[in-house]
XYZ file of C-alpha atoms in Angstrom:
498
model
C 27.041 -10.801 -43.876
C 26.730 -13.211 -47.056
C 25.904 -11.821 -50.243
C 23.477 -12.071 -52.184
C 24.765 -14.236 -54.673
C 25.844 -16.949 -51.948
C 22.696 -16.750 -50.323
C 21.373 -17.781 -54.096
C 23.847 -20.570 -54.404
C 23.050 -21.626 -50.886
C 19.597 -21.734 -51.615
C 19.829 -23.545 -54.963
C 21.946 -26.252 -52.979
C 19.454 -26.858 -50.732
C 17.039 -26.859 -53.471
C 19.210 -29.617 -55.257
C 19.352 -31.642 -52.393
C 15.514 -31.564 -51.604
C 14.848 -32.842 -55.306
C 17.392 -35.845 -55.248
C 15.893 -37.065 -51.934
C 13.162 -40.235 -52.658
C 9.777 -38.580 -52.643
C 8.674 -41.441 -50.097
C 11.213 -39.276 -47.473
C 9.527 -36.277 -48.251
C 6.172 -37.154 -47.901
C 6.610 -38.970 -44.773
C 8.786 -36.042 -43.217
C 5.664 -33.468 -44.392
C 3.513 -35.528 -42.378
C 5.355 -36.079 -39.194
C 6.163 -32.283 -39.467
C 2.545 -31.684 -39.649
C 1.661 -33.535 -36.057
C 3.814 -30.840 -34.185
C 3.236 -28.076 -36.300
C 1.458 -24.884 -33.866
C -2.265 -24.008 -35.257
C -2.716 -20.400 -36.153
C -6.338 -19.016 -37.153
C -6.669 -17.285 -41.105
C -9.431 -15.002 -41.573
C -10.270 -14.373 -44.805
C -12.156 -11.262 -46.284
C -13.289 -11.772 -49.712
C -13.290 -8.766 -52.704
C -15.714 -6.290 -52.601
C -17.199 -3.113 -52.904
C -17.608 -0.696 -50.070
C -18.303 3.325 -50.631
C -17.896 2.745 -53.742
C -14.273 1.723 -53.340
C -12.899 -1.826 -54.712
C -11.097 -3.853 -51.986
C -9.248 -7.241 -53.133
C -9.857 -10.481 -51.390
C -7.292 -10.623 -48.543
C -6.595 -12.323 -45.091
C -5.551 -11.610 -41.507
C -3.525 -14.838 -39.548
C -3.389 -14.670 -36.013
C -0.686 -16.428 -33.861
C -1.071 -18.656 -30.954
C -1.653 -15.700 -28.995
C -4.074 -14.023 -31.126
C -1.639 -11.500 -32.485
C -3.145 -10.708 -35.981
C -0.363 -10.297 -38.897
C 1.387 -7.676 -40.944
C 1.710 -8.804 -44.280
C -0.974 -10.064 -46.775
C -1.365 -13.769 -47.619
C 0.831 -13.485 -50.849
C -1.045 -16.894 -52.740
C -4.404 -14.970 -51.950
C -4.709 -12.917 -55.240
C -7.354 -10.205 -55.375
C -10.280 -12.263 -56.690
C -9.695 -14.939 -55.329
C -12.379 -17.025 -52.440
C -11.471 -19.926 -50.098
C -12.929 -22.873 -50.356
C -11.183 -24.711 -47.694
C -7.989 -25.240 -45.450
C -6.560 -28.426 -44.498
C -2.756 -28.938 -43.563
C -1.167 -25.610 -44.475
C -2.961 -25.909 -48.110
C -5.749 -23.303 -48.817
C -8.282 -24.113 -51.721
C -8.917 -20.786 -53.771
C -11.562 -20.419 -56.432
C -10.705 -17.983 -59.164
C -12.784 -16.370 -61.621
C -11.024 -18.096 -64.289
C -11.260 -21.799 -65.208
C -8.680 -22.880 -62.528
C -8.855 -24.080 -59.263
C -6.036 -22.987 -57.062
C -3.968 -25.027 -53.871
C -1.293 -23.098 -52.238
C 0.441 -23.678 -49.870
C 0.779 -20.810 -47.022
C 4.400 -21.459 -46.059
C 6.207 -22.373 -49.161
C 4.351 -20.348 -51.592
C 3.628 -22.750 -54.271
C 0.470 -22.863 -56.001
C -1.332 -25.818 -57.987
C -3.412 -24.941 -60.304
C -6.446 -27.506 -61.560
C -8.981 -26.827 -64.538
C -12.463 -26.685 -63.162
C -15.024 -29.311 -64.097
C -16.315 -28.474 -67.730
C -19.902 -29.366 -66.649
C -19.690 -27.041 -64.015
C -17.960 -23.678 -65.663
C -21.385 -22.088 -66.159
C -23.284 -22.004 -63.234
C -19.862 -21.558 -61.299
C -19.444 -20.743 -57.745
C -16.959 -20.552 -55.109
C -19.237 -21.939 -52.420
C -20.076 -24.918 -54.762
C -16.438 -26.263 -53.779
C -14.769 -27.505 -51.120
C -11.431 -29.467 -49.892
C -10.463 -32.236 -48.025
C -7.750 -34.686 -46.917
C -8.655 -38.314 -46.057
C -6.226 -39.426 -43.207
C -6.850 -43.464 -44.405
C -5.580 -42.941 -47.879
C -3.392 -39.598 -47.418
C -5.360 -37.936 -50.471
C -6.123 -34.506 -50.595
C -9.743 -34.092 -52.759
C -11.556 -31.188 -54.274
C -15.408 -31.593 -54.106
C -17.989 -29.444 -55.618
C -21.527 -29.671 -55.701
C -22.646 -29.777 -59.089
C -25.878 -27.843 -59.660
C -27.824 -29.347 -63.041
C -29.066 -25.707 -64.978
C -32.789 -26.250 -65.374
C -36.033 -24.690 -63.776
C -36.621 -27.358 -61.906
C -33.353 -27.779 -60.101
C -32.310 -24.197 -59.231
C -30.677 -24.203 -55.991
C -30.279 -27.904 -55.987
C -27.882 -30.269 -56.505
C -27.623 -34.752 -56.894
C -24.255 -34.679 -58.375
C -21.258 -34.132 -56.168
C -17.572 -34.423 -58.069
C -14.382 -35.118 -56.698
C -11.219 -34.615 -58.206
C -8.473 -36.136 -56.399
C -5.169 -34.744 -56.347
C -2.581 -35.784 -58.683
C -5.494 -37.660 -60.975
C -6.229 -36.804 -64.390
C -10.501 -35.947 -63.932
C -13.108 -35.442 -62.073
C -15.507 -37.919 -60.957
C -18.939 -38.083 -60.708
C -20.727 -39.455 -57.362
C -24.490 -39.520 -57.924
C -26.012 -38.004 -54.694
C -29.199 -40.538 -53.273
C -31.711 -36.951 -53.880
C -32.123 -33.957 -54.485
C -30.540 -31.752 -52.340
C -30.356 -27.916 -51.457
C -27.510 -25.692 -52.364
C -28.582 -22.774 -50.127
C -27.836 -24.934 -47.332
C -24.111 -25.681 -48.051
C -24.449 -21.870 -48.662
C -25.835 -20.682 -45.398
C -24.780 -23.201 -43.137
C -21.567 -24.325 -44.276
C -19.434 -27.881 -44.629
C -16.981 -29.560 -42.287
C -14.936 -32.369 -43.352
C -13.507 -34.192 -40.613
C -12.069 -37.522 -40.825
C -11.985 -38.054 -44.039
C -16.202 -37.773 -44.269
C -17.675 -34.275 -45.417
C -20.584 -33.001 -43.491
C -23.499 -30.383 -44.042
C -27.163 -29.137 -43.433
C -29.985 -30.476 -45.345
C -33.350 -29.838 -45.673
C -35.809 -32.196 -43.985
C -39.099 -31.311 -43.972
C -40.717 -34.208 -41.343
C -38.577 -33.077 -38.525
C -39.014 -29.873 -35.780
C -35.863 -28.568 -37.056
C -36.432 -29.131 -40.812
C -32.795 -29.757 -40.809
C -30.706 -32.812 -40.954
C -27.395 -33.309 -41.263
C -25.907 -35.331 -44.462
C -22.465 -37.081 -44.597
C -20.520 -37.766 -47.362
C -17.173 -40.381 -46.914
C -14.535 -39.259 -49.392
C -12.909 -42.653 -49.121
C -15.815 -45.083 -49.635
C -17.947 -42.490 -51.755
C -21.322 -43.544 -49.341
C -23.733 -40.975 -47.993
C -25.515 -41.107 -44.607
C -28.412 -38.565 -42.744
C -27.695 -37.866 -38.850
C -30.263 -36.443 -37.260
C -29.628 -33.116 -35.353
C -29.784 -32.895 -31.148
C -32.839 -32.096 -29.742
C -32.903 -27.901 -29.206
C -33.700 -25.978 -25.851
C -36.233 -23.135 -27.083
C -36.210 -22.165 -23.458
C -34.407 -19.045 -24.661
C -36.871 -18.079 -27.414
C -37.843 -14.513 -27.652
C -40.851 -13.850 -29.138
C -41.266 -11.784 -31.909
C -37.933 -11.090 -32.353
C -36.982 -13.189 -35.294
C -38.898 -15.817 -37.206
C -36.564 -18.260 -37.383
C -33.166 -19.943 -35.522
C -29.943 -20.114 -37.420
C -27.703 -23.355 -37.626
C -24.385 -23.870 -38.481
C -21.887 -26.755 -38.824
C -18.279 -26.884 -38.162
C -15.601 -28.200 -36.844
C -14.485 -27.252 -33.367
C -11.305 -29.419 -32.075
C -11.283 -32.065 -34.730
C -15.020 -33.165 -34.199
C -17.878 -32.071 -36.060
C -20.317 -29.299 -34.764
C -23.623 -27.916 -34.568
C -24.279 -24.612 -33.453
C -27.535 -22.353 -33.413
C -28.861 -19.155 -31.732
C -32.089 -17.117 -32.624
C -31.404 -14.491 -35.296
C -32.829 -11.382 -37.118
C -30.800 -9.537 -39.479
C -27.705 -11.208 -38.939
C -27.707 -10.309 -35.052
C -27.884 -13.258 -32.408
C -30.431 -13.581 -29.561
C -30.081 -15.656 -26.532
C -28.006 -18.334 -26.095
C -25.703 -19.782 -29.073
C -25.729 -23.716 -28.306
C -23.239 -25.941 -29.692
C -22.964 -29.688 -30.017
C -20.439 -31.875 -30.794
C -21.254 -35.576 -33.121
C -19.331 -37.843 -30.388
C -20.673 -40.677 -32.087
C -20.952 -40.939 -36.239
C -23.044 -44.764 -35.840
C -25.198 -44.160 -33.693
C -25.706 -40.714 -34.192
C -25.037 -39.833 -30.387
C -24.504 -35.721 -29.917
C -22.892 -33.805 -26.786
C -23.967 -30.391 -25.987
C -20.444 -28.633 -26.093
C -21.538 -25.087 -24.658
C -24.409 -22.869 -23.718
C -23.145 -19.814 -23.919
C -25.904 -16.822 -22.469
C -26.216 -13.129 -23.287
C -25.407 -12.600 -26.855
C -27.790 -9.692 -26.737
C -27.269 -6.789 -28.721
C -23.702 -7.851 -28.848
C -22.970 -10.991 -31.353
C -23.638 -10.800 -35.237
C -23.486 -13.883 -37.336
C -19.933 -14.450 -37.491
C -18.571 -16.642 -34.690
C -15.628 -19.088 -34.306
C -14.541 -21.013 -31.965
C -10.645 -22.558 -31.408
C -7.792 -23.106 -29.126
C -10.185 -22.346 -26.090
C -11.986 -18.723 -27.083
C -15.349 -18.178 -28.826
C -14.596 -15.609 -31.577
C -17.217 -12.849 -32.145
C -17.879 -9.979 -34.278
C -19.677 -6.879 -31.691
C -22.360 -4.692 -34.219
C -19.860 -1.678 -33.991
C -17.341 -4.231 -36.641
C -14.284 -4.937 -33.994
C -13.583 -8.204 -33.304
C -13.514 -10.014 -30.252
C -12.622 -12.783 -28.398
C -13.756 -14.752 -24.984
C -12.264 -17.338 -22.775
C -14.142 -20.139 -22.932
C -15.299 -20.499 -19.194
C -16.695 -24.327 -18.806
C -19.735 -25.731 -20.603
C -22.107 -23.299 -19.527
C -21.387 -19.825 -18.968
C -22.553 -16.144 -19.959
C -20.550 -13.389 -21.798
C -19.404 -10.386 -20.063
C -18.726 -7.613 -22.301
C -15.900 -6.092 -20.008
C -13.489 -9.118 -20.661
C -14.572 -9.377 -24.586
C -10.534 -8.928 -26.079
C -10.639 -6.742 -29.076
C -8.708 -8.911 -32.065
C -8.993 -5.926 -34.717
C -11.184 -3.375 -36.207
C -12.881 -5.086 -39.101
C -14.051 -1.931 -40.706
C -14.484 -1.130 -43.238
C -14.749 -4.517 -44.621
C -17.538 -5.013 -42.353
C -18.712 -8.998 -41.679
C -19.876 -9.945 -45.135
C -18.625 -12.813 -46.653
C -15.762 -13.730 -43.977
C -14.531 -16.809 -43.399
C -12.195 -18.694 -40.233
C -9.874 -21.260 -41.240
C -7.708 -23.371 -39.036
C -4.150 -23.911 -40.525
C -0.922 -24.298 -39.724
C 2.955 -24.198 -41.276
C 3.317 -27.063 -43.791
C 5.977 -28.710 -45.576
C 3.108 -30.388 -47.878
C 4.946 -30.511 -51.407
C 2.694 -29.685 -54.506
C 5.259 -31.403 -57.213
C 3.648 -34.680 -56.394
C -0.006 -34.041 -57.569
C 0.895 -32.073 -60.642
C 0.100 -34.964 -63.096
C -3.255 -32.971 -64.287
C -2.173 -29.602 -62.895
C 0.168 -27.395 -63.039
C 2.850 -25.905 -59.905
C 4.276 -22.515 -59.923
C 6.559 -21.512 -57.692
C 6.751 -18.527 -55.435
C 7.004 -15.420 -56.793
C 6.799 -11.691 -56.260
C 3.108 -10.917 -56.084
C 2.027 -8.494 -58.718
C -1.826 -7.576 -59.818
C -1.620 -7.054 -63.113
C -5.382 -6.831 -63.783
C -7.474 -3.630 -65.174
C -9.592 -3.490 -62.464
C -7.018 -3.294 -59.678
C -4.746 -0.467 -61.115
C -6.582 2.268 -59.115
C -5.604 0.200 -55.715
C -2.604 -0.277 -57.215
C -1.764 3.056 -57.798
C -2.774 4.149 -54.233
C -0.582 1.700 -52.715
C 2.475 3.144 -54.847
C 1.359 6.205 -54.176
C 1.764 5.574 -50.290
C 4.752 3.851 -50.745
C 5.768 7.336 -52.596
C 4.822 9.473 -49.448
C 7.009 7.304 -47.145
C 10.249 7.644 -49.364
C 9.556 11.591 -49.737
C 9.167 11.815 -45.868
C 11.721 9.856 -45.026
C 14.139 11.924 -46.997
C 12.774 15.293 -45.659
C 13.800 13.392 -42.698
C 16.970 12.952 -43.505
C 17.188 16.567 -44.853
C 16.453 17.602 -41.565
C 19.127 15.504 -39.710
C 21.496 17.189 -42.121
C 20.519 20.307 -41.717
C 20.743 19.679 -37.402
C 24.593 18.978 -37.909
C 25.420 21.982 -40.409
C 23.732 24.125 -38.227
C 25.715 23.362 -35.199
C 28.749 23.912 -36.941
C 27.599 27.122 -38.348
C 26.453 28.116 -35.188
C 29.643 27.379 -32.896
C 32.011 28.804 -35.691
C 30.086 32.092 -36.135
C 29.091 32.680 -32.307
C 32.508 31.806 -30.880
C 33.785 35.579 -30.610
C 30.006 37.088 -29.600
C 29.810 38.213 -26.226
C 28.358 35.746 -23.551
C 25.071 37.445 -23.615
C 24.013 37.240 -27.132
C 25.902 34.048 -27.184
C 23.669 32.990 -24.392
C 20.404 34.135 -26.120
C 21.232 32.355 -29.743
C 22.052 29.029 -28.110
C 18.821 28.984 -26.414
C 17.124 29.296 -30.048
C 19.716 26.870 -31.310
C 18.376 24.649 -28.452
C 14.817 25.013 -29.790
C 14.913 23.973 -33.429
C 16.931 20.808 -32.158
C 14.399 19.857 -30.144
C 12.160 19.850 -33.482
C 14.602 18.081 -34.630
C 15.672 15.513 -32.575
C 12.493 12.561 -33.039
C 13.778 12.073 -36.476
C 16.341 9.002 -36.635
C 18.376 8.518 -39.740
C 16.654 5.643 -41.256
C 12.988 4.368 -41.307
C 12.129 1.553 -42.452
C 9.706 1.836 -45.082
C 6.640 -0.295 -44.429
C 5.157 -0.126 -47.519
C 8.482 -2.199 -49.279
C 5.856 -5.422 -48.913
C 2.342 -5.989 -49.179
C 0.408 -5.244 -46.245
C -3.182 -6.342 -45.237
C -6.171 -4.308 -44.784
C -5.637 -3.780 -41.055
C -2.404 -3.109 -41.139
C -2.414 -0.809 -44.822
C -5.341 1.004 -42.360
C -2.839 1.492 -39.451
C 0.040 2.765 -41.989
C -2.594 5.187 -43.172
C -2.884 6.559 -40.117
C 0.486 6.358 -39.079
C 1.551 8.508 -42.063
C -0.598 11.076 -41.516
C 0.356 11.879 -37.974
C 3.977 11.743 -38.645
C 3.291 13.924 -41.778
C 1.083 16.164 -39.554
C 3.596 16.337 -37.232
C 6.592 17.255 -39.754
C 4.624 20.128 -40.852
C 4.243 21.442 -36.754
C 8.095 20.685 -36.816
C 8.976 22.859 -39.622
C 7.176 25.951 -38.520
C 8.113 25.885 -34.807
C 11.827 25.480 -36.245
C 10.935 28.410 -39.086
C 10.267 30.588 -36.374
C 13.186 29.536 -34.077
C 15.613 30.158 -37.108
C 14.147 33.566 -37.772
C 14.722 34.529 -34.068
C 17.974 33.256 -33.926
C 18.953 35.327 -37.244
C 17.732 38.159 -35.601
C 20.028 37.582 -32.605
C 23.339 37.177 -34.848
C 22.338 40.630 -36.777
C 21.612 41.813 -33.106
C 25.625 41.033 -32.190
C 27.088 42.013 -36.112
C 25.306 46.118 -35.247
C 27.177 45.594 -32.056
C 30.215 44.792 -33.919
């Protein structure tokens, strides 16, 4: 096995090598990489408190086949929010005057100073960020909301800050449009043009959609597909919800009747086939969400994605155009609890080779680095995690202890009993017999899960882990306790016989 130090002079070699090659190669070898890299699905739970206990942003990724991760997104820090994904990079608003890109695979973060206009009434879901595939620039947006009483909750300023420029720029929107929209109903950007709800008073829906073209900087309305309100319930609910996305590259529109954050009915989803002439395809009708589906739904790589009221997460095979849920073959994901459904977010990403160096005129890259939270308001989780970490090393040595103890005791045991009579000989071997069977589930080594950072789910499943095994060490040393004693008892037994 190489050492350490040649693994480090390995690695600085390749290093070398990367930097001499013309950033042109580079580029155009992230990009071809990109085309064959295998989409995995991030969710992302954002800080918060629950029971009065603090939990740090963090984020599950789940595999082609669904298989949710171990280890915690390590360029996710605990404040941070997402404000997009889009080829490997993740957008991340922090609470400071940064805006964050990192990269999931390489670890390297790019960090961006926040419009100065904007630092006051700042929010994470003001921003979002996008790659136009004409021009191969990645952009930051943000809707910039003007601080007076007549424009609360509206914006006619969106800025755009393109990577590896020097400012933001200012694109003058054609009215005055509604933040609680790009709140509520989110923002796809497909194509290199962003989309997103608007209000729109003439029409049934009092929605419309807006589009915004990164590259040309023009703004268009689409209006929405007509709805079936065959499925209306009344009196349950005032209103439908609506939602845009993206859903296989194409932009989406999806809506179901709501109340409380639980869906009604059918959830319908179209797909904008046509940008010009504003041509929409029903995608799915999918029946019977009824008391099962809350708010949070996603759909990619053939399943619908939905959270049940009792928190888990599942997931359903998308079954043709039109089709109706059966609870029996929902697949359970994960248990979301006790984050609960607030505030998460599904992002489509995959591995990239996307190198930050080359926008870091205005910004500035770190490299990867062993994730530490150094803040105030973290030490308690901090501590706890430590503290965990603590409780594996202790058992794991009692552990050992015990394997130590197996071994001594055999010797002991055959030295000492070698001259008894078979009877008595007979009769301590059989307690011998017992405490090794106490003994005998414990290996020499663990490994120690709690060496890296896990996520939520799986810090919840060590929890739980620990606690059996520590349960059962405790059963483990009083059954052996009480074999020992008896076996004592038989060796004094055979030294009054001597």
């Amino acid at each position: 096995m190489a050492s350490k130090t040649t693994t480090r002079k390995r690695a600085g070699m390749e290093e070398s090598i990367i930097n001499c090659l013309p950033t042109e190669v580079i580029e155009h070898f992230a990009l071809a990489h990109l085309q064959h890299a295998p989409s995995c699905t991030l969710l992302f739970s954002p800080q918060g408190s629950i029971s009065g206990k603090l939990y740090p942003s963090d984020a599950i990724i789940f595999d082609e086949a669904w298989l949710p991760s171990k280890s915690a997104v390590p360029v996710i820090g605990p404040d941070d929010r997402i404000c997009g994904s889009c080829n490997g990079l993740l957008c991340l608003h922090t609470p400071t005057s940064m805006i964050k890109i990192a990269n999931l695979t390489t670890g390297e973060c790019l960090h961006l100073k926040k419009p100065t206009r904007s630092l006051k009434d700042d929010h994470f879901s003001f921003y979002r960020f996008g790659f136009h595939p004409a021009t191969k620039e990645y952009m930051v947006i943000q809707f910039f909301q003007k601080s007076s009483p007549l424009t609360v909750g509206r914006f006619n300023v969106i800025q755009v800050y393109t990577l590896g420029n020097e400012k933001w720029k200012d694109v003058v929107t054609p009215e005055s449009l509604s933040l609680n929209c790009v709140k509520n109903s989110g923002v796809a950007i497909v194509d290199g043009t962003m989309y997103w709800l608007a209000e729109d008073m003439g029409s049934d829906w009092q929605h419309v959609v807006m589009s915004f073209d990164l590259g040309k900087e023009s703004f268009a309305r689409i209006q929405l597909p007509a709805v079936d309100l065959e499925d209306w319930t009344v009196g349950i609910g005032d209103d439908r919800h609506y939602w845009i996305m993206e859903i296989d590259g194409k932009v989406c529109i999806s809506t179901a009747q709501s109340l409380e954050g639980m869906l009604f009915g059918k959830l319908q989803i179209w797909t904008l086939d046509g940008h010009a002439d504003q041509r929409w395809n029903q995608k799915y009708i999918i029946h019977h969400l009824s008391p099962f589906a809350r708010g949070l739904h996603f759909v990619h790589g053939g399943k619908i994605v939905i959270q049940h009221r009792d928190s888990n997460l599942y997931s359903y095979e998308l079954l043709g155009k039109n089709f109706e849920i059966e609870l029996s073959k929902m697949a359970k994901l994960l248990d979301l609890s006790p984050r609960g459904e607030d505030g998460m977010q599904f992002y489509v990403c995959v591995k990239s080779l996307v190198p930050l160096d080359v926008y870091a005129k205005a910004a500035i890259v770190h490299r990867p680095k062993h994730l530490e939270w150094k803040l105030k308001k973290w030490e308690a989780w901090e501590q706890d995690r430590l503290m965990q970490k603590d409780v594996w090393r202790t058992m794991h040595q009692i552990e050992h202890e015990l394997m130590v103890l197996k071994q001594r005791m055999i010797l002991e045991v055959k030295e000492k009993t070698q001259h008894f009579p078979d009877g008595i000989q007979q009769r301590i071997n059989v307690e011998v017999d017992l405490i090794l069977q106490h003994m005998q589930n414990y290996p020499e080594q663990h490994p120690n899960p709690m060496l890296r950072r896990l996520n939520w789910v799986e810090t919840m499943q060590e929890r739980k882990k620990l606690a059996a095994r520590l349960e059962k060490l405790k059963v483990s040393y009083e059954a052996m306790g009480a074999s020992v004693v008896r076996a004592l008892s038989c060796v004094r037994a055979s030294d009054n016989l001597d």
